[in-house]
Amino acid sequence: MIGVVGKETEQTRRSVGIEFADAGLEAGVGRILASVEEDLRQSVLSADPLVAEAARHLVDAGGKRFRPLLVALAAQLGDPTSPDVVKAAIVVELTHLASLYHDDVMDEAAVRRGAPSVNSRWGNVMAILVGDYLFSRAASVAAELGPEAVNIQAETFARLVHGQIAETSGPRDGEDKLAHYLRVIAQKTGSLIATSARFGGMFARVPAEQVDALAEYGETIGIAFQLSDDLLDIASESEQSGKTPGTDLREGVPTLPVLYALASDETDTASVRLRQILSTGPITDDALHAEALGLLRESTAFKKARETVRSYSDRARSSLAVLPDQPARRALESLCDFIAERTG
């Protein structure tokens, strides 16, 4: 078991940038993650072999397990040995996995986590239905935790859906595009990460004031992490971001640096040229794509986006002020540092 604990914790730590300066903390978090990994596979079992195979598909593919990690870390501030902590981590991870099945259908994705996506292998209808099945499994596990957990999971699910609808429908009449984008990220990404941190504290019996602080931290750090991914898509090499640089530009996805660039009123030649290229939508021409990437990397808009990421990271850190000065708090703070620094 020790080997498994070390492996799960190290993989997750490296993928999300949390530093474990305390061996006891790392071991405690690792035990929870190892139990989550084992119980996840049991949670998606079905009497129907096809449903079981498709439901297990993304579980077996692995992933960051960022949400279970936050559950486990928050639980270290109370009683992390409570069996409800593992169940809470499974609820948030199943909810996350279910949303990925639906996302892949909407994005027409062919690959997820290095493996063929469920929709490319079994078709869109199957992917949607299996996603629904995973949502139902998450609700079933939440029911074991009591009515408050069911309520929170349901509200989180509603926010996820609202975020997806808002992203699909676009800004409302008169709504600022940047405000819309940040609202989508808060709902689609921040909401479940907030619930992860909240659940960890709740089911480890952390004081209510600290649970609220953990939830605020989770939502803010979730937004910061997503926004930093926007910057990495432009600034990084493929091995750092996990995808080809400029993928969002090529697909016409208006991320934070692009929105800042389009809203700029700068009149220098580079800024004007950048707005001209970005205004065309998806940039599929290789020469224009390379030009846009180069201009964005040197733009004021990119620097402003980097400052925005740092501001969210700082806000997340400040929300931890009410927590006791323990290794778990310092590990959560290290994630703030990682996100602030990963984009330069």
PDB file of C-alpha atoms in Angstrom, residues 47-340:
ATOM      1  CA  ALA A  47     -24.901  -4.951 -14.288  1.00  0.00           C
ATOM      2  CA  ASP A  48     -24.760  -4.039 -17.974  1.00  0.00           C
ATOM      3  CA  PRO A  49     -21.260  -4.873 -19.281  1.00  0.00           C
ATOM      4  CA  LEU A  50     -21.378  -2.156 -21.951  1.00  0.00           C
ATOM      5  CA  VAL A  51     -22.343   0.545 -19.462  1.00  0.00           C
ATOM      6  CA  ALA A  52     -19.680  -0.689 -17.054  1.00  0.00           C
ATOM      7  CA  GLU A  53     -16.982  -0.596 -19.735  1.00  0.00           C
ATOM      8  CA  ALA A  54     -17.911   2.865 -20.988  1.00  0.00           C
ATOM      9  CA  ALA A  55     -18.306   4.247 -17.455  1.00  0.00           C
ATOM     10  CA  ARG A  56     -14.898   2.873 -16.451  1.00  0.00           C
ATOM     11  CA  HIS A  57     -13.247   4.285 -19.567  1.00  0.00           C
ATOM     12  CA  LEU A  58     -12.191   7.662 -18.158  1.00  0.00           C
ATOM     13  CA  VAL A  59     -11.626   6.302 -14.658  1.00  0.00           C
ATOM     14  CA  ASP A  60      -9.036   3.922 -16.070  1.00  0.00           C
ATOM     15  CA  ALA A  61      -7.484   6.716 -18.148  1.00  0.00           C
ATOM     16  CA  GLY A  62      -6.433   8.453 -14.937  1.00  0.00           C
ATOM     17  CA  GLY A  63      -6.099  12.224 -14.749  1.00  0.00           C
ATOM     18  CA  LYS A  64      -4.996  14.850 -12.251  1.00  0.00           C
ATOM     19  CA  ARG A  65      -7.572  13.905  -9.587  1.00  0.00           C
ATOM     20  CA  PHE A  66      -7.319  17.555  -8.602  1.00  0.00           C
ATOM     21  CA  ARG A  67     -10.748  17.630  -6.965  1.00  0.00           C
ATOM     22  CA  PRO A  68     -10.164  14.567  -4.752  1.00  0.00           C
ATOM     23  CA  LEU A  69      -6.791  16.076  -3.861  1.00  0.00           C
ATOM     24  CA  LEU A  70      -8.483  19.241  -2.579  1.00  0.00           C
ATOM     25  CA  VAL A  71     -10.951  17.131  -0.596  1.00  0.00           C
ATOM     26  CA  ALA A  72      -8.046  15.233   0.950  1.00  0.00           C
ATOM     27  CA  LEU A  73      -6.027  18.370   1.715  1.00  0.00           C
ATOM     28  CA  ALA A  74      -8.947  20.248   3.269  1.00  0.00           C
ATOM     29  CA  ALA A  75      -9.725  17.179   5.394  1.00  0.00           C
ATOM     30  CA  GLN A  76      -6.264  17.359   6.956  1.00  0.00           C
ATOM     31  CA  LEU A  77      -7.469  20.428   8.869  1.00  0.00           C
ATOM     32  CA  GLY A  78      -9.874  18.201  10.818  1.00  0.00           C
ATOM     33  CA  ASP A  79     -10.347  14.436  11.053  1.00  0.00           C
ATOM     34  CA  PRO A  80      -9.115  12.987   7.740  1.00  0.00           C
ATOM     35  CA  THR A  81      -9.758   9.403   8.888  1.00  0.00           C
ATOM     36  CA  SER A  82     -13.536   9.792   8.585  1.00  0.00           C
ATOM     37  CA  PRO A  83     -14.778   7.359   5.898  1.00  0.00           C
ATOM     38  CA  ASP A  84     -17.063  10.123   4.644  1.00  0.00           C
ATOM     39  CA  VAL A  85     -14.014  12.010   3.339  1.00  0.00           C
ATOM     40  CA  VAL A  86     -13.331   9.335   0.706  1.00  0.00           C
ATOM     41  CA  LYS A  87     -17.018   9.243  -0.233  1.00  0.00           C
ATOM     42  CA  ALA A  88     -17.038  13.027  -0.628  1.00  0.00           C
ATOM     43  CA  ALA A  89     -14.013  12.830  -2.918  1.00  0.00           C
ATOM     44  CA  ILE A  90     -15.764  10.202  -5.037  1.00  0.00           C
ATOM     45  CA  VAL A  91     -18.857  12.421  -5.353  1.00  0.00           C
ATOM     46  CA  VAL A  92     -16.879  15.336  -6.791  1.00  0.00           C
ATOM     47  CA  GLU A  93     -14.732  13.168  -9.072  1.00  0.00           C
ATOM     48  CA  LEU A  94     -17.746  11.300 -10.485  1.00  0.00           C
ATOM     49  CA  THR A  95     -19.472  14.638 -11.089  1.00  0.00           C
ATOM     50  CA  HIS A  96     -16.356  15.904 -12.854  1.00  0.00           C
ATOM     51  CA  LEU A  97     -16.012  12.765 -14.987  1.00  0.00           C
ATOM     52  CA  ALA A  98     -19.681  12.904 -15.966  1.00  0.00           C
ATOM     53  CA  SER A  99     -19.259  16.499 -17.125  1.00  0.00           C
ATOM     54  CA  LEU A 100     -16.271  15.450 -19.281  1.00  0.00           C
ATOM     55  CA  TYR A 101     -18.412  12.865 -21.122  1.00  0.00           C
ATOM     56  CA  HIS A 102     -20.886  15.605 -21.981  1.00  0.00           C
ATOM     57  CA  ASP A 103     -18.143  18.128 -22.828  1.00  0.00           C
ATOM     58  CA  ASP A 104     -16.602  15.717 -25.330  1.00  0.00           C
ATOM     59  CA  VAL A 105     -19.912  15.428 -27.173  1.00  0.00           C
ATOM     60  CA  MET A 106     -20.318  19.196 -27.344  1.00  0.00           C
ATOM     61  CA  ASP A 107     -16.701  19.728 -28.393  1.00  0.00           C
ATOM     62  CA  GLU A 108     -16.720  16.761 -30.779  1.00  0.00           C
ATOM     63  CA  ALA A 109     -13.517  15.619 -29.089  1.00  0.00           C
ATOM     64  CA  ALA A 110     -11.776  12.535 -30.446  1.00  0.00           C
ATOM     65  CA  VAL A 111      -9.309  12.064 -27.581  1.00  0.00           C
ATOM     66  CA  ARG A 112      -9.515  12.488 -23.831  1.00  0.00           C
ATOM     67  CA  ARG A 113      -6.572  11.853 -21.498  1.00  0.00           C
ATOM     68  CA  GLY A 114      -4.595  10.228 -24.259  1.00  0.00           C
ATOM     69  CA  ALA A 115      -7.308   7.667 -25.087  1.00  0.00           C
ATOM     70  CA  PRO A 116     -10.164   7.688 -27.607  1.00  0.00           C
ATOM     71  CA  SER A 117     -13.085   9.631 -26.160  1.00  0.00           C
ATOM     72  CA  VAL A 118     -16.268   7.757 -25.337  1.00  0.00           C
ATOM     73  CA  ASN A 119     -18.200   9.578 -28.068  1.00  0.00           C
ATOM     74  CA  SER A 120     -15.618   8.665 -30.723  1.00  0.00           C
ATOM     75  CA  ARG A 121     -15.653   5.034 -29.607  1.00  0.00           C
ATOM     76  CA  TRP A 122     -19.315   4.402 -28.800  1.00  0.00           C
ATOM     77  CA  GLY A 123     -21.092   7.428 -30.302  1.00  0.00           C
ATOM     78  CA  ASN A 124     -22.605  10.629 -28.927  1.00  0.00           C
ATOM     79  CA  VAL A 125     -25.812   9.086 -27.576  1.00  0.00           C
ATOM     80  CA  MET A 126     -23.875   6.537 -25.546  1.00  0.00           C
ATOM     81  CA  ALA A 127     -21.523   9.218 -24.217  1.00  0.00           C
ATOM     82  CA  ILE A 128     -24.440  11.384 -23.068  1.00  0.00           C
ATOM     83  CA  LEU A 129     -26.234   8.472 -21.411  1.00  0.00           C
ATOM     84  CA  VAL A 130     -23.112   7.218 -19.651  1.00  0.00           C
ATOM     85  CA  GLY A 131     -22.443  10.756 -18.445  1.00  0.00           C
ATOM     86  CA  ASP A 132     -25.982  10.764 -17.024  1.00  0.00           C
ATOM     87  CA  TYR A 133     -25.268   7.408 -15.388  1.00  0.00           C
ATOM     88  CA  LEU A 134     -22.159   8.826 -13.698  1.00  0.00           C
ATOM     89  CA  PHE A 135     -24.133  11.824 -12.454  1.00  0.00           C
ATOM     90  CA  SER A 136     -26.644   9.390 -10.951  1.00  0.00           C
ATOM     91  CA  ARG A 137     -23.835   7.433  -9.275  1.00  0.00           C
ATOM     92  CA  ALA A 138     -22.487  10.688  -7.808  1.00  0.00           C
ATOM     93  CA  ALA A 139     -25.945  11.486  -6.437  1.00  0.00           C
ATOM     94  CA  SER A 140     -26.227   7.998  -4.959  1.00  0.00           C
ATOM     95  CA  VAL A 141     -22.923   8.333  -3.098  1.00  0.00           C
ATOM     96  CA  ALA A 142     -23.906  11.845  -1.967  1.00  0.00           C
ATOM     97  CA  ALA A 143     -27.107  10.378  -0.487  1.00  0.00           C
ATOM     98  CA  GLU A 144     -24.933   8.250   1.791  1.00  0.00           C
ATOM     99  CA  LEU A 145     -23.451  11.479   3.146  1.00  0.00           C
ATOM    100  CA  GLY A 146     -26.799  12.995   4.068  1.00  0.00           C
ATOM    101  CA  PRO A 147     -29.285  15.591   2.780  1.00  0.00           C
ATOM    102  CA  GLU A 148     -26.907  18.548   3.047  1.00  0.00           C
ATOM    103  CA  ALA A 149     -24.399  16.836   0.768  1.00  0.00           C
ATOM    104  CA  VAL A 150     -27.164  15.993  -1.710  1.00  0.00           C
ATOM    105  CA  ASN A 151     -28.266  19.621  -1.689  1.00  0.00           C
ATOM    106  CA  ILE A 152     -24.750  20.951  -2.258  1.00  0.00           C
ATOM    107  CA  GLN A 153     -24.033  18.449  -5.022  1.00  0.00           C
ATOM    108  CA  ALA A 154     -27.323  19.324  -6.744  1.00  0.00           C
ATOM    109  CA  GLU A 155     -26.623  23.063  -6.540  1.00  0.00           C
ATOM    110  CA  THR A 156     -23.119  22.484  -7.891  1.00  0.00           C
ATOM    111  CA  PHE A 157     -24.498  20.421 -10.763  1.00  0.00           C
ATOM    112  CA  ALA A 158     -26.966  23.224 -11.548  1.00  0.00           C
ATOM    113  CA  ARG A 159     -24.102  25.737 -11.698  1.00  0.00           C
ATOM    114  CA  LEU A 160     -22.152  23.450 -14.025  1.00  0.00           C
ATOM    115  CA  VAL A 161     -25.134  23.237 -16.364  1.00  0.00           C
ATOM    116  CA  HIS A 162     -25.720  26.993 -16.263  1.00  0.00           C
ATOM    117  CA  GLY A 163     -22.063  27.524 -17.117  1.00  0.00           C
ATOM    118  CA  GLN A 164     -22.268  25.194 -20.077  1.00  0.00           C
ATOM    119  CA  ILE A 165     -25.443  26.867 -21.318  1.00  0.00           C
ATOM    120  CA  ALA A 166     -23.875  30.309 -20.949  1.00  0.00           C
ATOM    121  CA  GLU A 167     -20.779  29.202 -22.850  1.00  0.00           C
ATOM    122  CA  THR A 168     -22.900  27.699 -25.631  1.00  0.00           C
ATOM    123  CA  SER A 169     -25.330  30.618 -25.968  1.00  0.00           C
ATOM    124  CA  GLY A 170     -22.715  33.365 -25.638  1.00  0.00           C
ATOM    125  CA  PRO A 171     -22.977  36.722 -23.827  1.00  0.00           C
ATOM    126  CA  ARG A 172     -26.432  38.108 -23.079  1.00  0.00           C
ATOM    127  CA  ASP A 173     -27.588  41.259 -24.818  1.00  0.00           C
ATOM    128  CA  GLY A 174     -25.493  44.087 -23.457  1.00  0.00           C
ATOM    129  CA  GLU A 175     -23.310  41.794 -21.331  1.00  0.00           C
ATOM    130  CA  ASP A 176     -19.603  42.524 -21.308  1.00  0.00           C
ATOM    131  CA  LYS A 177     -17.726  39.690 -23.033  1.00  0.00           C
ATOM    132  CA  LEU A 178     -15.064  39.509 -20.348  1.00  0.00           C
ATOM    133  CA  ALA A 179     -17.657  39.417 -17.558  1.00  0.00           C
ATOM    134  CA  HIS A 180     -19.436  36.632 -19.432  1.00  0.00           C
ATOM    135  CA  TYR A 181     -16.237  34.648 -19.827  1.00  0.00           C
ATOM    136  CA  LEU A 182     -15.374  34.923 -16.131  1.00  0.00           C
ATOM    137  CA  ARG A 183     -18.934  33.910 -15.211  1.00  0.00           C
ATOM    138  CA  VAL A 184     -18.657  30.793 -17.374  1.00  0.00           C
ATOM    139  CA  ILE A 185     -15.364  29.813 -15.753  1.00  0.00           C
ATOM    140  CA  ALA A 186     -16.728  30.377 -12.247  1.00  0.00           C
ATOM    141  CA  GLN A 187     -19.718  28.166 -12.993  1.00  0.00           C
ATOM    142  CA  LYS A 188     -18.092  25.455 -15.095  1.00  0.00           C
ATOM    143  CA  THR A 189     -14.779  25.164 -13.235  1.00  0.00           C
ATOM    144  CA  GLY A 190     -14.828  27.101  -9.984  1.00  0.00           C
ATOM    145  CA  SER A 191     -18.100  25.668  -8.678  1.00  0.00           C
ATOM    146  CA  LEU A 192     -16.994  22.027  -8.429  1.00  0.00           C
ATOM    147  CA  ILE A 193     -13.542  22.892  -7.110  1.00  0.00           C
ATOM    148  CA  ALA A 194     -15.239  25.012  -4.433  1.00  0.00           C
ATOM    149  CA  THR A 195     -17.435  22.062  -3.497  1.00  0.00           C
ATOM    150  CA  SER A 196     -14.374  19.809  -3.341  1.00  0.00           C
ATOM    151  CA  ALA A 197     -12.679  22.019  -0.764  1.00  0.00           C
ATOM    152  CA  ARG A 198     -15.969  22.491   1.096  1.00  0.00           C
ATOM    153  CA  PHE A 199     -16.645  18.754   1.274  1.00  0.00           C
ATOM    154  CA  GLY A 200     -13.159  18.028   2.572  1.00  0.00           C
ATOM    155  CA  GLY A 201     -13.643  20.408   5.451  1.00  0.00           C
ATOM    156  CA  MET A 202     -17.267  19.436   6.124  1.00  0.00           C
ATOM    157  CA  PHE A 203     -16.722  15.729   6.392  1.00  0.00           C
ATOM    158  CA  ALA A 204     -13.557  16.080   8.435  1.00  0.00           C
ATOM    159  CA  ARG A 205     -15.637  18.172  10.869  1.00  0.00           C
ATOM    160  CA  VAL A 206     -13.694  21.401  10.397  1.00  0.00           C
ATOM    161  CA  PRO A 207     -15.328  24.511  12.005  1.00  0.00           C
ATOM    162  CA  ALA A 208     -17.966  26.143   9.792  1.00  0.00           C
ATOM    163  CA  GLU A 209     -16.025  29.410   9.350  1.00  0.00           C
ATOM    164  CA  GLN A 210     -13.067  27.438   8.001  1.00  0.00           C
ATOM    165  CA  VAL A 211     -15.301  25.382   5.701  1.00  0.00           C
ATOM    166  CA  ASP A 212     -16.638  28.581   4.142  1.00  0.00           C
ATOM    167  CA  ALA A 213     -13.082  29.859   3.699  1.00  0.00           C
ATOM    168  CA  LEU A 214     -12.069  26.607   2.011  1.00  0.00           C
ATOM    169  CA  ALA A 215     -14.999  26.883  -0.408  1.00  0.00           C
ATOM    170  CA  GLU A 216     -14.058  30.478  -1.259  1.00  0.00           C
ATOM    171  CA  TYR A 217     -10.466  29.364  -1.807  1.00  0.00           C
ATOM    172  CA  GLY A 218     -11.607  26.495  -4.044  1.00  0.00           C
ATOM    173  CA  GLU A 219     -13.710  28.668  -6.324  1.00  0.00           C
ATOM    174  CA  THR A 220     -11.048  31.354  -6.651  1.00  0.00           C
ATOM    175  CA  ILE A 221      -8.137  28.991  -7.218  1.00  0.00           C
ATOM    176  CA  GLY A 222     -10.244  27.090  -9.765  1.00  0.00           C
ATOM    177  CA  ILE A 223     -10.791  30.279 -11.759  1.00  0.00           C
ATOM    178  CA  ALA A 224      -7.098  31.153 -11.483  1.00  0.00           C
ATOM    179  CA  PHE A 225      -6.058  27.720 -12.713  1.00  0.00           C
ATOM    180  CA  GLN A 226      -8.346  27.895 -15.736  1.00  0.00           C
ATOM    181  CA  LEU A 227      -7.207  31.399 -16.608  1.00  0.00           C
ATOM    182  CA  SER A 228      -3.569  30.335 -16.360  1.00  0.00           C
ATOM    183  CA  ASP A 229      -4.343  27.565 -18.843  1.00  0.00           C
ATOM    184  CA  ASP A 230      -5.482  30.314 -21.230  1.00  0.00           C
ATOM    185  CA  LEU A 231      -2.036  31.865 -21.004  1.00  0.00           C
ATOM    186  CA  LEU A 232      -0.199  28.568 -21.295  1.00  0.00           C
ATOM    187  CA  ASP A 233      -2.038  27.835 -24.528  1.00  0.00           C
ATOM    188  CA  ILE A 234      -0.324  30.880 -25.969  1.00  0.00           C
ATOM    189  CA  ALA A 235       3.019  30.987 -24.173  1.00  0.00           C
ATOM    190  CA  SER A 236       4.067  27.397 -23.552  1.00  0.00           C
ATOM    191  CA  GLU A 237       5.574  24.566 -25.465  1.00  0.00           C
ATOM    192  CA  SER A 238       3.272  21.580 -26.052  1.00  0.00           C
ATOM    193  CA  GLU A 239       4.861  19.453 -23.324  1.00  0.00           C
ATOM    194  CA  GLN A 240       3.982  22.073 -20.684  1.00  0.00           C
ATOM    195  CA  SER A 241       0.359  22.724 -21.610  1.00  0.00           C
ATOM    196  CA  GLY A 242      -0.428  19.216 -22.865  1.00  0.00           C
ATOM    197  CA  LYS A 243      -1.665  20.474 -26.221  1.00  0.00           C
ATOM    198  CA  THR A 244      -0.355  22.251 -29.285  1.00  0.00           C
ATOM    199  CA  PRO A 245       0.266  25.967 -28.541  1.00  0.00           C
ATOM    200  CA  GLY A 246      -2.431  28.215 -29.948  1.00  0.00           C
ATOM    201  CA  THR A 247      -5.112  25.524 -30.076  1.00  0.00           C
ATOM    202  CA  ASP A 248      -7.706  27.970 -28.728  1.00  0.00           C
ATOM    203  CA  LEU A 249      -6.778  30.502 -31.403  1.00  0.00           C
ATOM    204  CA  ARG A 250      -7.102  27.888 -34.118  1.00  0.00           C
ATOM    205  CA  GLU A 251     -10.537  26.886 -32.813  1.00  0.00           C
ATOM    206  CA  GLY A 252     -11.736  30.460 -32.324  1.00  0.00           C
ATOM    207  CA  VAL A 253     -12.095  30.152 -28.529  1.00  0.00           C
ATOM    208  CA  PRO A 254     -12.024  33.692 -27.034  1.00  0.00           C
ATOM    209  CA  THR A 255      -9.803  33.245 -23.967  1.00  0.00           C
ATOM    210  CA  LEU A 256      -8.640  35.928 -21.525  1.00  0.00           C
ATOM    211  CA  PRO A 257      -5.637  37.340 -23.461  1.00  0.00           C
ATOM    212  CA  VAL A 258      -7.674  37.430 -26.670  1.00  0.00           C
ATOM    213  CA  LEU A 259     -10.554  39.246 -24.984  1.00  0.00           C
ATOM    214  CA  TYR A 260      -8.155  41.807 -23.548  1.00  0.00           C
ATOM    215  CA  ALA A 261      -6.507  42.259 -26.949  1.00  0.00           C
ATOM    216  CA  LEU A 262      -9.834  42.741 -28.726  1.00  0.00           C
ATOM    217  CA  ALA A 263     -10.986  45.280 -26.134  1.00  0.00           C
ATOM    218  CA  SER A 264      -7.743  47.248 -26.343  1.00  0.00           C
ATOM    219  CA  ASP A 265      -7.767  50.721 -27.794  1.00  0.00           C
ATOM    220  CA  GLU A 266      -3.999  50.837 -28.313  1.00  0.00           C
ATOM    221  CA  THR A 267      -3.062  52.339 -31.655  1.00  0.00           C
ATOM    222  CA  ASP A 268       0.462  51.008 -32.162  1.00  0.00           C
ATOM    223  CA  THR A 269       0.986  48.907 -35.291  1.00  0.00           C
ATOM    224  CA  ALA A 270       1.304  45.580 -33.461  1.00  0.00           C
ATOM    225  CA  SER A 271      -1.907  46.055 -31.435  1.00  0.00           C
ATOM    226  CA  VAL A 272      -3.913  47.132 -34.468  1.00  0.00           C
ATOM    227  CA  ARG A 273      -2.624  44.194 -36.498  1.00  0.00           C
ATOM    228  CA  LEU A 274      -3.372  41.760 -33.662  1.00  0.00           C
ATOM    229  CA  ARG A 275      -6.974  42.980 -33.364  1.00  0.00           C
ATOM    230  CA  GLN A 276      -7.344  42.676 -37.116  1.00  0.00           C
ATOM    231  CA  ILE A 277      -6.278  39.020 -37.102  1.00  0.00           C
ATOM    232  CA  LEU A 278      -8.244  38.070 -33.979  1.00  0.00           C
ATOM    233  CA  SER A 279     -11.434  39.654 -35.320  1.00  0.00           C
ATOM    234  CA  THR A 280     -11.621  37.066 -38.083  1.00  0.00           C
ATOM    235  CA  GLY A 281     -12.583  34.248 -35.679  1.00  0.00           C
ATOM    236  CA  PRO A 282     -10.896  30.835 -35.897  1.00  0.00           C
ATOM    237  CA  ILE A 283      -7.363  31.278 -37.267  1.00  0.00           C
ATOM    238  CA  THR A 284      -6.739  28.227 -39.413  1.00  0.00           C
ATOM    239  CA  ASP A 285      -4.141  29.683 -41.765  1.00  0.00           C
ATOM    240  CA  ASP A 286      -0.727  28.570 -40.453  1.00  0.00           C
ATOM    241  CA  ALA A 287       1.062  31.819 -41.296  1.00  0.00           C
ATOM    242  CA  LEU A 288      -1.629  34.006 -39.676  1.00  0.00           C
ATOM    243  CA  HIS A 289      -1.756  31.650 -36.696  1.00  0.00           C
ATOM    244  CA  ALA A 290       1.998  31.969 -36.136  1.00  0.00           C
ATOM    245  CA  GLU A 291       1.797  35.750 -36.512  1.00  0.00           C
ATOM    246  CA  ALA A 292      -1.066  36.031 -34.011  1.00  0.00           C
ATOM    247  CA  LEU A 293       0.761  33.857 -31.481  1.00  0.00           C
ATOM    248  CA  GLY A 294       3.875  35.989 -31.742  1.00  0.00           C
ATOM    249  CA  LEU A 295       1.955  39.245 -31.400  1.00  0.00           C
ATOM    250  CA  LEU A 296      -0.066  37.970 -28.439  1.00  0.00           C
ATOM    251  CA  ARG A 297       3.015  36.797 -26.569  1.00  0.00           C
ATOM    252  CA  GLU A 298       4.486  40.313 -26.730  1.00  0.00           C
ATOM    253  CA  SER A 299       1.238  42.208 -26.208  1.00  0.00           C
ATOM    254  CA  THR A 300       0.032  44.370 -23.345  1.00  0.00           C
ATOM    255  CA  ALA A 301      -3.069  42.171 -23.321  1.00  0.00           C
ATOM    256  CA  PHE A 302      -0.980  39.126 -22.411  1.00  0.00           C
ATOM    257  CA  LYS A 303       0.738  41.015 -19.585  1.00  0.00           C
ATOM    258  CA  LYS A 304      -2.661  42.191 -18.323  1.00  0.00           C
ATOM    259  CA  ALA A 305      -3.972  38.621 -18.409  1.00  0.00           C
ATOM    260  CA  ARG A 306      -0.961  37.471 -16.400  1.00  0.00           C
ATOM    261  CA  GLU A 307      -1.710  40.156 -13.797  1.00  0.00           C
ATOM    262  CA  THR A 308      -5.325  38.969 -13.643  1.00  0.00           C
ATOM    263  CA  VAL A 309      -4.217  35.407 -12.933  1.00  0.00           C
ATOM    264  CA  ARG A 310      -1.944  36.641 -10.160  1.00  0.00           C
ATOM    265  CA  SER A 311      -4.785  38.694  -8.644  1.00  0.00           C
ATOM    266  CA  TYR A 312      -7.019  35.624  -8.429  1.00  0.00           C
ATOM    267  CA  SER A 313      -4.155  33.632  -6.962  1.00  0.00           C
ATOM    268  CA  ASP A 314      -3.597  36.331  -4.335  1.00  0.00           C
ATOM    269  CA  ARG A 315      -7.302  36.380  -3.512  1.00  0.00           C
ATOM    270  CA  ALA A 316      -7.285  32.621  -3.048  1.00  0.00           C
ATOM    271  CA  ARG A 317      -4.341  32.894  -0.676  1.00  0.00           C
ATOM    272  CA  SER A 318      -6.002  35.638   1.370  1.00  0.00           C
ATOM    273  CA  SER A 319      -9.096  33.472   1.862  1.00  0.00           C
ATOM    274  CA  LEU A 320      -6.926  30.971   3.764  1.00  0.00           C
ATOM    275  CA  ALA A 321      -6.100  33.534   6.472  1.00  0.00           C
ATOM    276  CA  VAL A 322      -8.684  32.130   8.899  1.00  0.00           C
ATOM    277  CA  LEU A 323      -7.194  28.632   8.721  1.00  0.00           C
ATOM    278  CA  PRO A 324      -4.711  27.472  11.381  1.00  0.00           C
ATOM    279  CA  ASP A 325      -1.052  27.566  10.384  1.00  0.00           C
ATOM    280  CA  GLN A 326      -0.696  23.873   9.565  1.00  0.00           C
ATOM    281  CA  PRO A 327       1.054  21.887   6.794  1.00  0.00           C
ATOM    282  CA  ALA A 328      -2.272  21.518   4.941  1.00  0.00           C
ATOM    283  CA  ARG A 329      -2.721  25.287   4.761  1.00  0.00           C
ATOM    284  CA  ARG A 330       0.834  25.742   3.532  1.00  0.00           C
ATOM    285  CA  ALA A 331       0.261  23.116   0.842  1.00  0.00           C
ATOM    286  CA  LEU A 332      -2.840  24.995  -0.326  1.00  0.00           C
ATOM    287  CA  GLU A 333      -0.807  28.217  -0.385  1.00  0.00           C
ATOM    288  CA  SER A 334       1.851  26.510  -2.505  1.00  0.00           C
ATOM    289  CA  LEU A 335      -0.753  26.007  -5.216  1.00  0.00           C
ATOM    290  CA  CYS A 336      -1.309  29.777  -5.259  1.00  0.00           C
ATOM    291  CA  ASP A 337       2.414  30.253  -5.817  1.00  0.00           C
ATOM    292  CA  PHE A 338       2.508  27.622  -8.554  1.00  0.00           C
ATOM    293  CA  ILE A 339      -0.355  29.193 -10.514  1.00  0.00           C
ATOM    294  CA  ALA A 340       1.081  32.702 -10.164  1.00  0.00           C
TER     295      ALA A 340
END
